């Protein structure tokens, strides 16, 4: 009874904060996995088992020195980057689809995807500030000035897709996907990071692993002096330097 009331109140408030967004699902090897729904899942008992790590809501992380920038989460709520219960099987070289809530047209910016290998299972691993993240996909601004977020502003929202690097070493990985919204990024703090993490198990006999020069930490990878973190999208008509390390493909 009590949880029903809380759920109704949370749902009633949801439209007021709908000007941000989050990932609602992943399709991995043909299996659809729901995201962590911050308006519903915290109020369910038992807690739903997801491949996605929990997020506190649809809002951004702006202080990029916080652990929140890793996988979203409350710094003071005790579950920042806490592992999820499940992991999706995936084949190296295959395409993964992610669905965002309809993206606000004011929030232009890049979409970037990282992976990190878990030493064993990802269901009991959080990287903390270790340099374990490598970039597997990125999209910023096209030569004609179209931002990577633009397709996701219109209903029905198309799927974002990226490819698990072919030949990637078998094992368990956390995928960290994000949009960085630049509408206030002309100063630091200002850029809004919307991270989302989920767990996959890469099968097969691949052995490829990124060299250490490809690896970064979250927090750590993005600071006030990182190209693309401070960027005036209103006056800068040139190329956009996508933040983070070189792409591992
Ligand atoms: C993943 O694959 C393993 C090995 O085939 C299987 O035992 C397991 O049930 C699969 N997990 C999921 C979530 O499909
Ligand atoms: Cu917003």
Short mmCIF file of C-alpha atoms and ligand atoms in Angstrom, two decimals:
data_model
loop_
_atom_site.label_atom_id
_atom_site.label_comp_id
_atom_site.label_asym_id
_atom_site.label_seq_id
_atom_site.Cartn_x
_atom_site.Cartn_y
_atom_site.Cartn_z
CA UNK A 1 0.00 0.00 0.00
CA UNK A 2 2.69 2.43 1.07
CA UNK A 3 4.85 1.67 -2.00
CA UNK A 4 1.84 2.19 -4.28
CA UNK A 5 1.38 5.71 -2.92
CA UNK A 6 5.07 6.57 -3.31
CA UNK A 7 5.02 5.26 -6.88
CA UNK A 8 1.98 7.36 -7.74
CA UNK A 9 3.63 10.50 -6.36
CA UNK A 10 6.89 9.81 -8.19
CA UNK A 11 5.01 9.29 -11.47
CA UNK A 12 3.05 12.49 -10.96
CA UNK A 13 6.28 14.46 -10.61
CA UNK A 14 8.02 12.82 -13.55
CA UNK A 15 6.74 15.27 -16.19
CA UNK A 16 8.23 18.19 -14.24
CA UNK A 17 11.74 16.88 -14.66
CA UNK A 18 11.34 15.40 -18.14
CA UNK A 19 13.72 17.93 -19.63
CA UNK A 20 16.66 15.56 -19.12
CA UNK A 21 16.89 11.85 -19.96
CA UNK A 22 18.26 8.35 -19.49
CA UNK A 23 18.63 5.03 -21.28
CA UNK A 24 15.48 2.92 -21.10
CA UNK A 25 16.70 -0.35 -22.61
CA UNK A 26 19.45 -2.26 -24.36
CA UNK A 27 19.17 -4.91 -27.06
CA UNK A 28 22.14 -7.28 -26.81
CA UNK A 29 22.44 -10.36 -29.07
CA UNK A 30 18.73 -10.03 -29.84
CA UNK A 31 17.66 -9.95 -26.17
CA UNK A 32 15.92 -6.83 -24.85
CA UNK A 33 17.08 -5.78 -21.37
CA UNK A 34 15.16 -3.02 -19.54
CA UNK A 35 17.14 -0.14 -18.09
CA UNK A 36 16.98 0.95 -14.46
CA UNK A 37 13.79 3.02 -14.30
CA UNK A 38 14.42 5.65 -11.60
CA UNK A 39 10.73 6.50 -11.34
CA UNK A 40 9.56 2.95 -10.69
CA UNK A 41 12.29 0.45 -9.83
CA UNK A 42 13.33 1.93 -6.44
CA UNK A 43 9.78 1.37 -5.17
CA UNK A 44 9.40 -2.26 -6.26
CA UNK A 45 9.86 -5.16 -3.89
CA UNK A 46 11.80 -7.27 -4.49
CA UNK A 47 14.29 -4.97 -6.23
CA UNK A 48 14.23 -5.79 -9.95
CA UNK A 49 17.31 -7.54 -11.31
CA UNK A 50 18.87 -5.64 -14.20
CA UNK A 51 22.00 -5.62 -16.31
CA UNK A 52 21.97 -1.83 -15.79
CA UNK A 53 23.49 -0.20 -12.74
CA UNK A 54 21.12 2.05 -10.78
CA UNK A 55 20.65 5.71 -11.61
CA UNK A 56 19.08 8.23 -9.21
CA UNK A 57 16.96 10.03 -11.81
CA UNK A 58 17.11 11.64 -15.21
CA UNK A 59 19.40 14.52 -14.23
CA UNK A 60 23.04 15.17 -15.10
CA UNK A 61 26.38 14.99 -13.33
CA UNK A 62 28.06 18.41 -13.45
CA UNK A 63 30.89 18.12 -10.89
CA UNK A 64 33.12 15.86 -12.97
CA UNK A 65 35.44 15.15 -10.03
CA UNK A 66 32.78 13.01 -8.36
CA UNK A 67 32.44 9.21 -8.66
CA UNK A 68 28.95 9.99 -9.98
CA UNK A 69 30.49 10.68 -13.39
CA UNK A 70 31.35 6.97 -13.69
CA UNK A 71 27.92 5.35 -13.81
CA UNK A 72 25.59 8.04 -12.43
CA UNK A 73 24.29 7.58 -8.90
CA UNK A 74 24.04 9.42 -5.63
CA UNK A 75 27.33 10.34 -4.02
CA UNK A 76 25.59 10.41 -0.65
CA UNK A 77 22.99 7.76 -1.37
CA UNK A 78 25.32 4.80 -1.00
CA UNK A 79 24.89 3.24 -4.41
CA UNK A 80 27.03 5.26 -6.79
CA UNK A 81 28.31 2.77 -9.37
CA UNK A 82 27.00 -0.21 -7.36
CA UNK A 83 27.08 -3.41 -9.43
CA UNK A 84 23.96 -4.76 -11.09
CA UNK A 85 22.76 -8.34 -10.57
CA UNK A 86 22.83 -9.54 -14.19
CA UNK A 87 25.03 -9.58 -17.27
CA UNK A 88 24.01 -9.91 -20.92
CA UNK A 89 25.83 -12.36 -23.18
CA UNK A 90 27.28 -10.68 -26.23
CA UNK A 91 29.46 -11.67 -29.18
CA UNK A 92 32.58 -9.65 -29.96
CA UNK A 93 32.02 -7.70 -33.18
CA UNK A 94 28.24 -7.56 -32.72
CA UNK A 95 26.07 -4.46 -32.56
CA UNK A 96 24.34 -3.33 -29.35
CA UNK A 97 21.30 -1.02 -29.46
CA UNK A 98 20.41 1.46 -26.73
CA UNK A 99 17.25 3.54 -26.42
CA UNK A 100 17.19 6.99 -24.83
CA UNK A 101 14.15 8.84 -23.61
CA UNK A 102 13.25 11.62 -26.07
CA UNK A 103 16.21 13.99 -25.87
CA UNK A 104 15.67 17.74 -25.30
CA UNK A 105 16.66 19.77 -28.35
CA UNK A 106 18.46 22.32 -26.16
CA UNK A 107 20.88 19.65 -24.88
CA UNK A 108 23.17 19.22 -27.90
CA UNK A 109 26.40 17.29 -27.62
CA UNK A 110 28.32 14.06 -28.19
CA UNK A 111 27.42 10.42 -27.49
CA UNK A 112 30.36 8.37 -26.25
CA UNK A 113 30.68 4.71 -25.21
CA UNK A 114 33.39 3.09 -23.10
CA UNK A 115 34.00 -0.42 -21.79
CA UNK A 116 35.96 -1.69 -18.77
CA UNK A 117 36.99 -5.28 -18.11
CA UNK A 118 36.02 -6.67 -14.73
CA UNK A 119 38.71 -8.75 -13.02
CA UNK A 120 36.13 -11.49 -12.42
CA UNK A 121 32.39 -11.02 -12.35
CA UNK A 122 31.05 -7.49 -12.83
CA UNK A 123 28.32 -8.23 -10.32
CA UNK A 124 30.71 -7.54 -7.45
CA UNK A 125 33.10 -5.04 -9.04
CA UNK A 126 33.24 -1.26 -9.12
CA UNK A 127 36.35 0.30 -10.68
CA UNK A 128 36.58 3.30 -8.36
CA UNK A 129 39.28 5.60 -9.72
CA UNK A 130 41.22 2.86 -11.53
CA UNK A 131 42.25 3.51 -15.15
CA UNK A 132 40.23 0.73 -16.75
CA UNK A 133 37.93 2.47 -19.25
CA UNK A 134 38.56 2.37 -23.00
CA UNK A 135 36.52 4.15 -25.63
CA UNK A 136 34.74 1.99 -28.21
CA UNK A 137 32.47 4.51 -29.95
CA UNK A 138 32.10 8.26 -30.26
CA UNK A 139 30.06 10.79 -32.24
CA UNK A 140 30.24 14.57 -31.86
CA UNK A 141 29.37 17.15 -34.50
CA UNK A 142 29.27 16.50 -38.23
CA UNK A 143 31.15 18.64 -40.74
CA UNK A 144 27.82 20.27 -41.58
CA UNK A 145 27.28 21.19 -37.93
CA UNK A 146 24.74 18.54 -36.91
CA UNK A 147 25.16 17.30 -33.35
CA UNK A 148 25.13 13.58 -32.58
CA UNK A 149 22.18 14.08 -30.20
CA UNK A 150 19.90 15.50 -32.92
CA UNK A 151 18.33 12.19 -34.12
CA UNK A 152 17.17 11.42 -30.58
CA UNK A 153 15.08 14.60 -30.25
CA UNK A 154 12.25 13.26 -32.41
CA UNK A 155 9.67 10.56 -31.65
CA UNK A 156 9.88 7.68 -32.24
CA UNK A 157 13.40 7.91 -30.81
CA UNK A 158 15.73 5.79 -32.96
CA UNK A 159 18.11 3.33 -31.34
CA UNK A 160 21.71 4.36 -30.74
CA UNK A 161 24.03 1.56 -31.83
CA UNK A 162 27.66 0.75 -31.21
CA UNK A 163 29.83 -2.29 -31.91
CA UNK A 164 31.62 -4.47 -29.37
CA UNK A 165 35.20 -4.47 -30.76
CA UNK A 166 35.79 -7.60 -32.83
CA UNK A 167 38.25 -10.00 -31.30
CA UNK A 168 37.86 -8.42 -27.86
CA UNK A 169 39.10 -10.73 -25.12
CA UNK A 170 36.38 -12.94 -23.69
CA UNK A 171 35.23 -12.00 -20.22
CA UNK A 172 33.01 -9.69 -18.22
CA UNK A 173 32.80 -5.98 -18.98
CA UNK A 174 30.98 -2.86 -17.85
CA UNK A 175 29.73 -0.70 -20.71
CA UNK A 176 29.61 3.02 -19.88
CA UNK A 177 27.55 5.05 -22.35
CA UNK A 178 26.92 8.79 -22.05
CA UNK A 179 25.55 11.92 -23.59
CA UNK A 180 27.39 15.13 -22.72
CA UNK A 181 25.00 18.09 -23.04
CA UNK A 182 26.83 21.31 -23.91
CA UNK A 183 24.16 23.99 -23.52
CA UNK A 184 25.92 25.40 -20.43
CA UNK A 185 29.45 24.20 -21.24
CA UNK A 186 30.90 27.65 -21.99
CA UNK A 187 32.31 27.55 -18.43
CA UNK A 188 33.32 24.81 -15.99
CA UNK A 189 31.33 23.48 -14.25
CA UNK A 190 28.72 23.55 -16.95
CA UNK A 191 28.86 20.50 -19.24
CA UNK A 192 26.18 18.00 -18.21
CA UNK A 193 27.19 14.33 -18.26
CA UNK A 194 24.41 11.72 -18.44
CA UNK A 195 26.17 8.36 -17.87
CA UNK A 196 24.57 4.94 -17.95
CA UNK A 197 26.32 1.62 -17.22
CA UNK A 198 25.39 -1.98 -17.91
CA UNK A 199 27.16 -5.32 -17.70
CA UNK A 200 27.96 -7.72 -20.54
CA UNK A 201 29.77 -11.01 -20.87
CA UNK A 202 31.81 -11.28 -24.07
CA UNK A 203 32.00 -14.83 -25.32
CA UNK A 204 34.17 -16.44 -27.95
CA UNK A 205 37.91 -16.85 -28.20
CA UNK A 206 39.04 -13.24 -28.69
CA UNK A 207 42.18 -12.06 -26.96
CA UNK A 208 42.46 -8.37 -27.88
CA UNK A 209 42.89 -5.89 -25.05
CA UNK A 210 43.64 -2.16 -25.22
CA UNK A 211 47.15 -0.92 -24.39
CA UNK A 212 47.39 1.22 -21.27
CA UNK A 213 47.53 4.40 -23.37
CA UNK A 214 43.86 3.83 -24.22
CA UNK A 215 42.74 3.54 -20.59
CA UNK A 216 41.27 6.32 -18.47
CA UNK A 217 39.52 6.65 -15.12
CA UNK A 218 36.12 8.08 -14.21
CA UNK A 219 36.45 10.45 -12.44
CA UNK A 220 39.69 11.65 -13.99
CA UNK A 221 39.17 11.53 -17.75
CA UNK A 222 37.17 14.75 -17.84
CA UNK A 223 38.37 17.95 -16.20
CA UNK A 224 38.00 21.68 -16.82
CA UNK A 225 41.02 21.53 -19.15
CA UNK A 226 39.91 18.50 -21.22
CA UNK A 227 39.16 19.56 -24.81
CA UNK A 228 35.39 19.47 -25.39
CA UNK A 229 34.40 19.82 -21.74
CA UNK A 230 34.52 23.62 -21.87
CA UNK A 231 33.06 24.54 -25.27
CA UNK A 232 30.76 27.34 -26.38
CA UNK A 233 28.32 25.61 -28.71
CA UNK A 234 26.60 28.91 -29.51
CA UNK A 235 29.61 30.71 -30.98
CA UNK A 236 31.91 27.84 -31.99
CA UNK A 237 31.07 26.82 -35.54
CA UNK A 238 34.22 24.74 -36.02
CA UNK A 239 34.90 21.11 -35.25
CA UNK A 240 34.10 19.73 -31.82
CA UNK A 241 36.92 17.92 -29.98
CA UNK A 242 35.26 14.84 -28.47
CA UNK A 243 36.60 14.41 -24.92
CA UNK A 244 38.47 11.34 -23.75
CA UNK A 245 41.18 9.01 -25.08
CA UNK A 246 41.74 7.68 -28.59
CA UNK A 247 39.18 5.20 -29.88
CA UNK A 248 39.94 1.49 -29.46
CA UNK A 249 38.44 -0.27 -32.44
C1 LIG B 1 25.02 -16.76 -21.10
O1 LIG B 1 25.65 -17.87 -21.69
C2 LIG B 1 25.94 -18.92 -20.75
C3 LIG B 1 26.78 -19.96 -21.47
O2 LIG B 1 26.16 -20.37 -22.65
C4 LIG B 1 24.61 -19.45 -20.21
O3 LIG B 1 24.87 -20.47 -19.28
C5 LIG B 1 23.87 -18.31 -19.54
O4 LIG B 1 22.59 -18.76 -19.12
C6 LIG B 1 23.68 -17.15 -20.48
N1 LIG B 1 23.14 -16.03 -19.75
C7 LIG B 1 22.12 -15.30 -20.20
C8 LIG B 1 21.72 -14.19 -19.31
O5 LIG B 1 21.57 -15.50 -21.26
CU1 LIG B 2 18.46 18.58 -18.82
#
